Amino acid sequence: MRATGLAVDGSAAGARPDPLAAVLERIADAATLAGLDDGLHQMIAMPERVLEVAVPVRRDDGRIEVLRGWRVHHDTSRGPGKGGVRFHPLVDAREVTALAAEMTVKCAVVDIPFGGAKGGVAVDPGTLSLGELERLTRRYTYDVASLLGPERDVPAPDVNTDGRVMAWIMDTMSMLRGQAVPGVVTGKPLAIGGSHGHVGATSTGVVQCVGAIFARLGLDVAGARAVVQGYGKVGAPLVYLLTSLGMRVVAVEDVSGGVYNPAGLDPAALSAHVGRAGAVVGFAGGDVLAPGELFRLDCELAVPAALDGAITAEVAEHLGARVVVEAANGPTVPEADDVLDRRDVVVVPDVLANAGGVTASYFEWVQARQGYPWEPDLVASRLHASMERAFEATWERAGQLGVSLRRGAVVLGIERVAEATRLRGLFP
Ligand code: GLU
């Protein structure tokens, strides 16, 4: 349960862009901009603990399969660890650690009293039956239970996990404790202590950032063209929300392929198609988009809402959008930042743009601890106010330093984490 076995120097990158190297590079840059001394920088950059577990799961045919799982606490100086659990075949220790570090920065940027954590299991959930998924979730929860708790670390949905999975985590933790523990996870169904407004909160925050950045840049939202990569929990509501702002979502892509319609895709028809077919490909309301074309399309807004590493330096060189608002975690590699800066493409970074989800999680955690559910309007207005404050603070910090919004956001987050770390001092 210690971080010492894990290289955190950014080495060991494989063919795929290394997400941990990217986050550490950005934290190091922010530490320099913030004038942090080396010790404080190291305290913030190194994950507090990395727990790797073997998760044996009995398949429906009786076979036992052993999967790898992780839960990482990156930094808990501002509060309990917070961050999702993802089930994906490419999950590994470096990715989970990178995502936990992103959560540290993100929670600080939106100024909620949480640190950064993340979890994952290397598995393709599409290959599991419902029973297998439940057994995997419960065994993984048991294996990492020593790290979890309303005051320690609070998981939430992430890639390929949802309210149902959160309900199993909550139930497993409650069975272990002998009492209902609703504050141990967020993103739960309403019937067991979930919050109004949690579903769709990430997308709502992304769209608020789109409105804010377009206003700052003097761009018209109405009639503007947008492309969205990803049609999952975040991407699908985004297509609706961007269209309802008056934008034309001209292209959408998921793992199956992409569709393109210069007049704007019909969100309801696309959603109905994906409901039936299970994927974007084959949608009759648009033309087939060739692989790699989405980000090349001439448009005002690009929203990556899938996995990390989507915008490489090469993609950035040919990006057709004027503005990128990052709904996914880590979609842009650091080399692409330089290209985008040179090409005057404005990026609203993930740690700000997608922070609506964890902000709604914070509200859910507060409600669970109060035992007092909030009205939907209260959740919506507080979410709006938090995102507005975070956007303003990021804009201001970036402006003071004369740097990109990404660098400004990471500095803002790191300064807040550093203040907490300094105030708490060094134990023993
Ligand atoms: N998975 C989401 C994120 O990456 C939400 C995390 C949470 O609510 O804890 O921000």
Coordinates of C-alpha atoms and ligand atoms in Angstrom, one line a residue:
M1 CA 0.0 0.0 0.0
R2 CA 2.9 2.4 -0.6
A3 CA 3.8 4.4 -3.6
T4 CA 7.5 3.6 -3.5
G5 CA 7.3 0.8 -6.1
L6 CA 5.9 3.0 -8.7
A7 CA 8.1 5.1 -10.9
V8 CA 6.6 8.6 -11.0
D9 CA 9.3 10.3 -13.0
G10 CA 7.4 10.1 -16.2
S11 CA 9.4 7.2 -17.6
A12 CA 8.1 3.8 -18.8
A13 CA 5.8 5.2 -21.5
G14 CA 4.6 2.6 -23.9
A15 CA 3.3 3.1 -27.4
R16 CA 0.2 4.7 -25.9
P17 CA 0.7 8.3 -24.6
D18 CA 1.6 8.0 -20.9
P19 CA -1.1 9.8 -18.9
L20 CA 1.0 9.8 -15.7
A21 CA 4.0 11.5 -17.4
A22 CA 1.6 14.1 -18.7
V23 CA 0.0 14.9 -15.3
L24 CA 3.4 15.0 -13.6
E25 CA 4.8 17.3 -16.3
R26 CA 1.9 19.7 -15.8
I27 CA 2.2 19.6 -12.0
A28 CA 5.9 20.3 -12.2
D29 CA 5.2 23.2 -14.5
A30 CA 2.6 24.6 -12.1
A31 CA 5.0 24.1 -9.1
T32 CA 7.5 26.2 -10.9
L33 CA 5.0 28.9 -11.8
A34 CA 3.7 28.9 -8.2
G35 CA 7.3 29.1 -6.8
L36 CA 6.9 25.9 -4.7
D37 CA 10.0 24.5 -3.2
D38 CA 11.1 21.0 -4.3
G39 CA 10.0 19.2 -1.1
L40 CA 6.5 20.6 -1.3
H41 CA 6.4 19.8 -5.0
Q42 CA 7.4 16.2 -4.3
M43 CA 4.8 15.9 -1.5
I44 CA 2.1 17.0 -3.9
A45 CA 3.3 15.0 -7.0
M46 CA 3.9 11.6 -5.4
P47 CA 0.7 9.5 -4.8
E48 CA 0.1 8.8 -1.1
R49 CA -0.7 5.2 -1.6
V50 CA -1.3 2.8 -4.5
L51 CA -3.1 -0.4 -3.7
E52 CA -3.0 -3.1 -6.4
V53 CA -5.3 -6.1 -5.9
A54 CA -6.0 -9.4 -7.6
V55 CA -9.7 -9.7 -8.1
P56 CA -10.9 -13.3 -8.6
V57 CA -14.3 -13.5 -10.3
R58 CA -16.3 -16.7 -10.8
R59 CA -17.7 -16.6 -14.4
D60 CA -21.1 -18.0 -15.1
D61 CA -19.7 -21.2 -16.6
G62 CA -17.9 -21.9 -13.3
R63 CA -14.4 -20.8 -14.3
I64 CA -12.4 -18.5 -12.1
E65 CA -10.8 -15.5 -13.7
V66 CA -8.4 -13.3 -11.8
L67 CA -8.4 -9.6 -12.8
R68 CA -6.1 -6.7 -11.8
G69 CA -7.6 -3.8 -9.8
W70 CA -6.3 -0.6 -8.2
R71 CA -7.3 2.1 -5.9
V72 CA -5.0 5.1 -5.6
H73 CA -5.0 8.0 -3.1
H74 CA -3.0 10.8 -4.7
D75 CA -3.3 13.6 -2.2
T76 CA -5.7 13.9 0.8
S77 CA -4.5 17.1 2.4
R78 CA -7.7 19.0 1.5
G79 CA -10.1 16.2 2.5
P80 CA -11.0 12.6 1.8
G81 CA -9.9 11.1 -1.5
K82 CA -12.5 11.5 -4.3
G83 CA -12.7 10.0 -7.7
G84 CA -14.3 7.4 -9.9
V85 CA -13.8 3.8 -10.6
R86 CA -13.4 2.7 -14.2
F87 CA -13.7 -0.7 -15.8
H88 CA -11.7 -0.8 -19.0
P89 CA -9.2 -3.3 -20.6
L90 CA -6.4 -0.7 -20.8
V91 CA -6.6 0.4 -17.1
D92 CA -3.2 0.1 -15.4
A93 CA -1.4 1.5 -12.3
R94 CA 0.0 4.5 -14.2
E95 CA -3.3 5.5 -15.7
V96 CA -5.2 5.2 -12.3
T97 CA -2.4 7.2 -10.6
A98 CA -2.6 9.9 -13.3
L99 CA -6.4 10.1 -13.0
A100 CA -6.1 10.3 -9.2
A101 CA -3.6 13.2 -9.5
E102 CA -6.1 14.9 -11.9
M103 CA -8.7 14.6 -9.3
T104 CA -6.5 16.3 -6.7
V105 CA -6.1 19.3 -9.0
K106 CA -9.8 19.2 -10.1
C107 CA -11.2 19.2 -6.6
A108 CA -9.0 22.1 -5.7
V109 CA -9.9 24.1 -8.8
V110 CA -13.6 23.9 -7.9
D111 CA -12.6 24.4 -4.3
I112 CA -14.5 21.4 -2.8
P113 CA -13.1 19.8 0.4
F114 CA -11.8 16.6 -1.2
G115 CA -8.4 15.2 -2.2
G116 CA -7.7 13.1 -5.3
A117 CA -8.3 9.4 -5.7
K118 CA -9.2 6.9 -8.5
G119 CA -9.8 3.3 -9.0
G120 CA -10.1 0.8 -11.8
V121 CA -10.2 -2.8 -12.9
A122 CA -8.5 -4.0 -16.1
V123 CA -11.5 -5.7 -17.7
D124 CA -13.8 -5.3 -20.7
P125 CA -17.2 -5.1 -19.1
G126 CA -18.9 -5.8 -22.4
T127 CA -17.7 -9.4 -22.0
L128 CA -19.4 -9.8 -18.5
S129 CA -22.9 -10.9 -17.7
L130 CA -24.8 -8.8 -15.2
G131 CA -24.1 -11.4 -12.5
E132 CA -20.4 -11.4 -13.3
L133 CA -20.3 -7.6 -13.2
E134 CA -21.9 -7.6 -9.8
R135 CA -19.5 -10.3 -8.4
L136 CA -16.6 -8.4 -9.9
T137 CA -17.8 -5.1 -8.3
R138 CA -18.4 -6.6 -4.9
R139 CA -15.1 -8.5 -4.8
Y140 CA -13.1 -5.4 -6.0
T141 CA -14.9 -3.3 -3.3
Y142 CA -14.0 -5.8 -0.6
D143 CA -10.4 -5.9 -1.8
V144 CA -10.0 -2.1 -1.6
A145 CA -12.3 -1.6 1.4
S146 CA -9.5 -0.7 3.7
L147 CA -9.0 2.5 1.7
L148 CA -12.7 3.5 1.5
G149 CA -15.1 5.3 3.7
P150 CA -17.1 8.6 3.9
E151 CA -14.1 10.3 5.7
R152 CA -11.4 8.4 3.8
D153 CA -12.1 8.0 0.1
V154 CA -15.4 8.2 -1.8
P155 CA -15.6 6.5 -5.2
A156 CA -18.0 7.5 -8.0
P157 CA -18.9 6.4 -11.5
D158 CA -16.3 6.8 -14.3
V159 CA -15.7 5.0 -17.7
N160 CA -18.1 2.0 -17.9
T161 CA -19.4 2.3 -14.3
D162 CA -22.8 3.7 -13.3
G163 CA -25.4 4.1 -10.5
R164 CA -26.0 0.3 -10.4
V165 CA -22.3 -0.4 -9.8
M166 CA -22.3 2.4 -7.1
A167 CA -25.3 0.7 -5.4
W168 CA -23.3 -2.6 -5.2
I169 CA -20.3 -0.8 -3.8
M170 CA -22.5 1.0 -1.2
D171 CA -24.2 -2.3 -0.3
T172 CA -20.9 -4.2 0.0
M173 CA -19.4 -1.5 2.3
S174 CA -22.6 -1.4 4.3
M175 CA -22.6 -5.2 4.7
L176 CA -18.9 -5.0 5.9
R177 CA -19.8 -2.2 8.4
G178 CA -23.1 -3.8 9.5
Q179 CA -25.0 -0.5 8.8
A180 CA -26.0 1.5 5.8
V181 CA -23.2 3.8 4.7
P182 CA -24.7 6.1 2.0
G183 CA -21.7 8.5 2.2
V184 CA -19.2 5.9 1.0
V185 CA -20.0 6.5 -2.7
T186 CA -21.6 9.1 -4.9
G187 CA -23.5 8.7 -8.2
K188 CA -25.9 6.3 -6.4
P189 CA -29.5 5.9 -7.5
L190 CA -31.9 8.4 -5.8
A191 CA -33.7 5.6 -3.9
I192 CA -30.5 4.8 -1.8
G193 CA -29.3 8.4 -1.1
G194 CA -28.3 9.7 -4.5
S195 CA -28.7 13.3 -5.5
H196 CA -30.9 15.1 -7.9
G197 CA -28.8 16.5 -10.7
H198 CA -25.9 14.0 -10.4
V199 CA -26.6 12.3 -13.7
G200 CA -25.7 14.8 -16.4
A201 CA -23.8 17.1 -14.0
T202 CA -20.5 16.7 -15.9
S203 CA -22.2 17.6 -19.2
T204 CA -24.0 20.5 -17.6
G205 CA -20.7 21.9 -16.3
V206 CA -19.0 21.4 -19.7
V207 CA -21.8 23.3 -21.5
Q208 CA -21.5 26.1 -18.9
C209 CA -17.8 26.3 -19.7
V210 CA -18.6 26.5 -23.4
G211 CA -20.9 29.4 -22.8
A212 CA -18.3 31.1 -20.5
I213 CA -15.4 30.8 -22.9
F214 CA -17.4 31.8 -26.0
A215 CA -18.5 34.9 -24.1
R216 CA -14.9 35.7 -23.1
L217 CA -13.7 35.3 -26.7
G218 CA -16.6 37.3 -28.2
L219 CA -17.8 34.2 -30.2
D220 CA -21.5 33.6 -30.8
V221 CA -22.8 30.3 -29.4
A222 CA -25.9 30.4 -31.6
G223 CA -25.2 28.7 -34.9
A224 CA -21.7 27.7 -33.9
R225 CA -20.5 24.3 -35.1
A226 CA -19.4 21.6 -32.6
V227 CA -17.9 18.1 -32.9
V228 CA -18.1 15.6 -30.0
Q229 CA -15.9 12.6 -29.6
G230 CA -17.6 10.0 -27.4
Y231 CA -21.3 9.2 -26.9
G232 CA -21.4 7.8 -23.4
K233 CA -22.5 9.2 -20.0
V234 CA -21.0 12.6 -20.8
G235 CA -21.0 12.8 -24.6
A236 CA -24.7 11.8 -25.2
P237 CA -26.2 14.5 -22.9
L238 CA -23.7 17.0 -24.3
V239 CA -25.2 16.6 -27.8
Y240 CA -28.6 17.6 -26.5
L241 CA -27.3 20.4 -24.3
L242 CA -25.1 22.0 -27.0
T243 CA -28.0 21.8 -29.5
S244 CA -30.3 23.4 -26.9
L245 CA -27.8 26.3 -26.6
G246 CA -28.4 26.9 -30.4
M247 CA -25.2 25.1 -31.6
R248 CA -25.1 22.7 -34.5
V249 CA -23.4 19.5 -33.5
V250 CA -22.1 18.5 -36.9
A251 CA -20.2 15.3 -36.0
V252 CA -20.2 12.7 -33.3
E253 CA -17.9 9.7 -33.0
D254 CA -17.8 6.7 -30.7
V255 CA -15.7 3.5 -30.8
S256 CA -17.9 2.2 -33.6
G257 CA -17.3 5.1 -35.9
G258 CA -18.5 8.6 -36.7
V259 CA -21.5 10.4 -38.3
Y260 CA -21.5 13.9 -39.9
N261 CA -24.2 16.3 -40.9
P262 CA -23.3 19.9 -41.7
A263 CA -26.8 21.0 -40.9
G264 CA -26.4 19.6 -37.4
L265 CA -27.3 16.1 -36.1
D266 CA -30.7 15.6 -34.6
P267 CA -30.0 14.7 -30.9
A268 CA -33.3 12.8 -30.3
A269 CA -33.0 10.8 -33.5
L270 CA -29.3 10.0 -32.7
S271 CA -30.2 8.9 -29.2
A272 CA -33.0 6.7 -30.4
H273 CA -30.6 5.1 -33.0
V274 CA -28.0 4.4 -30.3
G275 CA -30.7 3.1 -28.0
R276 CA -31.6 0.5 -30.7
A277 CA -28.3 -0.2 -32.4
G278 CA -26.0 0.3 -29.4
A279 CA -23.6 2.5 -31.4
V280 CA -23.4 5.7 -33.4
V281 CA -22.4 3.9 -36.6
G282 CA -25.3 3.4 -39.0
F283 CA -27.2 6.5 -38.0
A284 CA -29.4 7.5 -41.0
G285 CA -29.4 11.2 -40.1
G286 CA -25.8 11.8 -41.2
D287 CA -23.0 10.6 -43.4
V288 CA -20.3 8.2 -42.4
L289 CA -17.2 10.0 -41.0
A290 CA -13.9 8.5 -41.9
P291 CA -11.7 7.5 -38.9
G292 CA -9.4 10.4 -37.8
E293 CA -11.7 13.0 -39.6
L294 CA -13.7 14.3 -36.6
F295 CA -11.1 16.7 -35.1
R296 CA -10.1 17.9 -38.6
L297 CA -13.5 19.3 -39.3
D298 CA -13.8 23.0 -39.6
C299 CA -15.8 24.2 -36.6
E300 CA -15.9 26.5 -33.7
L301 CA -15.9 23.9 -30.9
A302 CA -14.3 20.4 -30.3
V303 CA -15.3 18.4 -27.3
P304 CA -13.3 15.3 -26.5
A305 CA -15.6 13.2 -24.3
A306 CA -14.0 9.8 -24.5
L307 CA -10.6 8.5 -23.3
D308 CA -7.2 10.1 -22.6
G309 CA -4.6 10.8 -25.2
A310 CA -7.1 11.6 -28.1
I311 CA -5.5 14.9 -29.1
T312 CA -1.9 14.1 -29.9
A313 CA 0.5 16.7 -31.4
E314 CA -0.4 15.4 -34.9
V315 CA -4.2 15.7 -34.2
A316 CA -3.6 19.2 -32.8
E317 CA -1.7 20.3 -35.9
H318 CA -4.8 19.6 -38.0
L319 CA -7.5 20.5 -35.5
G320 CA -10.3 22.4 -37.3
A321 CA -11.8 23.9 -34.1
R322 CA -11.1 27.3 -32.6
V323 CA -12.0 26.2 -29.1
V324 CA -11.5 22.9 -27.2
V325 CA -13.5 22.2 -24.1
E326 CA -12.3 18.9 -22.4
A327 CA -15.1 16.8 -21.2
A328 CA -12.8 13.7 -20.9
N329 CA -10.0 13.3 -18.4
G330 CA -6.6 13.8 -20.0
P331 CA -7.6 14.0 -23.7
T332 CA -4.8 16.3 -24.7
V333 CA -1.1 15.2 -24.5
P334 CA 1.4 17.8 -23.3
E335 CA 3.1 18.0 -26.8
A336 CA -0.3 18.9 -28.2
D337 CA -0.6 21.8 -25.7
D338 CA 2.3 23.5 -27.4
V339 CA 0.8 23.0 -30.9
L340 CA -2.6 24.3 -29.8
D341 CA -1.0 27.4 -28.1
R342 CA 1.0 28.1 -31.2
R343 CA -2.1 27.8 -33.4
D344 CA -4.1 30.0 -30.9
V345 CA -6.6 27.3 -30.2
V346 CA -8.1 28.1 -26.8
V347 CA -8.5 25.0 -24.5
V348 CA -10.7 24.9 -21.4
P349 CA -8.9 22.1 -19.5
D350 CA -10.4 18.9 -18.1
V351 CA -9.7 19.9 -14.4
L352 CA -12.1 22.8 -14.9
A353 CA -14.4 21.8 -17.8
N354 CA -15.5 18.4 -16.4
A355 CA -15.5 19.3 -12.7
G356 CA -19.4 19.5 -12.7
G357 CA -19.5 15.8 -12.0
V358 CA -17.4 15.8 -8.9
T359 CA -19.0 19.0 -7.7
A360 CA -22.4 17.2 -7.8
S361 CA -20.7 14.3 -6.1
Y362 CA -19.7 16.7 -3.3
F363 CA -23.3 17.8 -2.9
E364 CA -24.5 14.2 -2.8
W365 CA -21.9 13.4 -0.1
V366 CA -23.1 16.4 1.9
Q367 CA -26.7 15.3 1.6
A368 CA -25.8 11.7 2.7
R369 CA -24.0 13.0 5.7
Q370 CA -26.8 15.4 6.6
G371 CA -29.5 12.8 5.9
Y372 CA -31.3 15.7 4.2
P373 CA -32.0 15.6 0.4
W374 CA -31.8 18.8 -1.5
E375 CA -34.4 20.0 -4.0
P376 CA -33.3 19.8 -7.6
D377 CA -33.2 23.6 -8.0
L378 CA -30.8 23.9 -5.1
V379 CA -28.4 21.4 -6.6
A380 CA -28.6 23.1 -10.0
S381 CA -28.1 26.6 -8.6
R382 CA -25.1 25.6 -6.4
L383 CA -23.6 23.7 -9.3
H384 CA -23.9 26.7 -11.5
A385 CA -22.4 29.0 -8.9
S386 CA -19.4 26.6 -8.2
M387 CA -18.6 26.3 -11.9
E388 CA -18.8 30.0 -12.4
R389 CA -16.5 30.7 -9.5
A390 CA -14.0 28.1 -10.8
F391 CA -14.1 29.5 -14.3
E392 CA -13.6 33.0 -13.1
A393 CA -10.7 32.0 -10.8
T394 CA -9.0 30.1 -13.5
W395 CA -9.4 32.9 -16.1
E396 CA -8.0 35.4 -13.6
R397 CA -5.0 33.2 -12.5
A398 CA -4.1 32.4 -16.1
G399 CA -4.4 36.1 -16.9
Q400 CA -2.2 37.2 -14.0
L401 CA 0.5 34.7 -15.1
G402 CA 0.0 35.3 -18.9
V403 CA -0.4 31.6 -19.5
S404 CA -2.9 29.2 -21.0
L405 CA -6.1 28.3 -19.1
R406 CA -4.7 24.8 -18.5
R407 CA -1.5 26.1 -16.9
G408 CA -3.6 28.7 -15.0
A409 CA -6.0 26.0 -13.7
V410 CA -3.2 23.6 -12.6
V411 CA -1.4 26.5 -10.8
L412 CA -4.7 27.5 -9.1
G413 CA -5.3 23.9 -8.0
I414 CA -1.7 23.2 -6.9
E415 CA -1.5 26.5 -4.9
R416 CA -4.6 25.5 -3.0
V417 CA -3.2 22.0 -2.3
A418 CA 0.1 23.5 -1.3
E419 CA -1.6 25.9 1.2
A420 CA -3.4 23.0 2.8
T421 CA -0.2 20.9 2.9
R422 CA 1.8 23.8 4.5
L423 CA -0.9 24.6 7.1
R424 CA -1.1 20.9 8.1
G425 CA 2.6 20.6 8.4
L426 CA 4.7 17.5 8.3
F427 CA 4.0 14.5 10.5
P428 CA 5.6 13.5 12.8
Ligands
GLU1 N1 -15.4 10.3 -12.7 C1 -15.7 11.7 -12.5 C2 -14.5 12.5 -12.8 O1 -13.5 12.1 -13.3 C3 -16.4 12.0 -11.2 C4 -15.6 11.7 -10.0 C5 -16.4 11.9 -8.7 O2 -17.5 12.3 -8.7 O3 -15.8 11.5 -7.7 O4 -14.4 13.7 -12.5

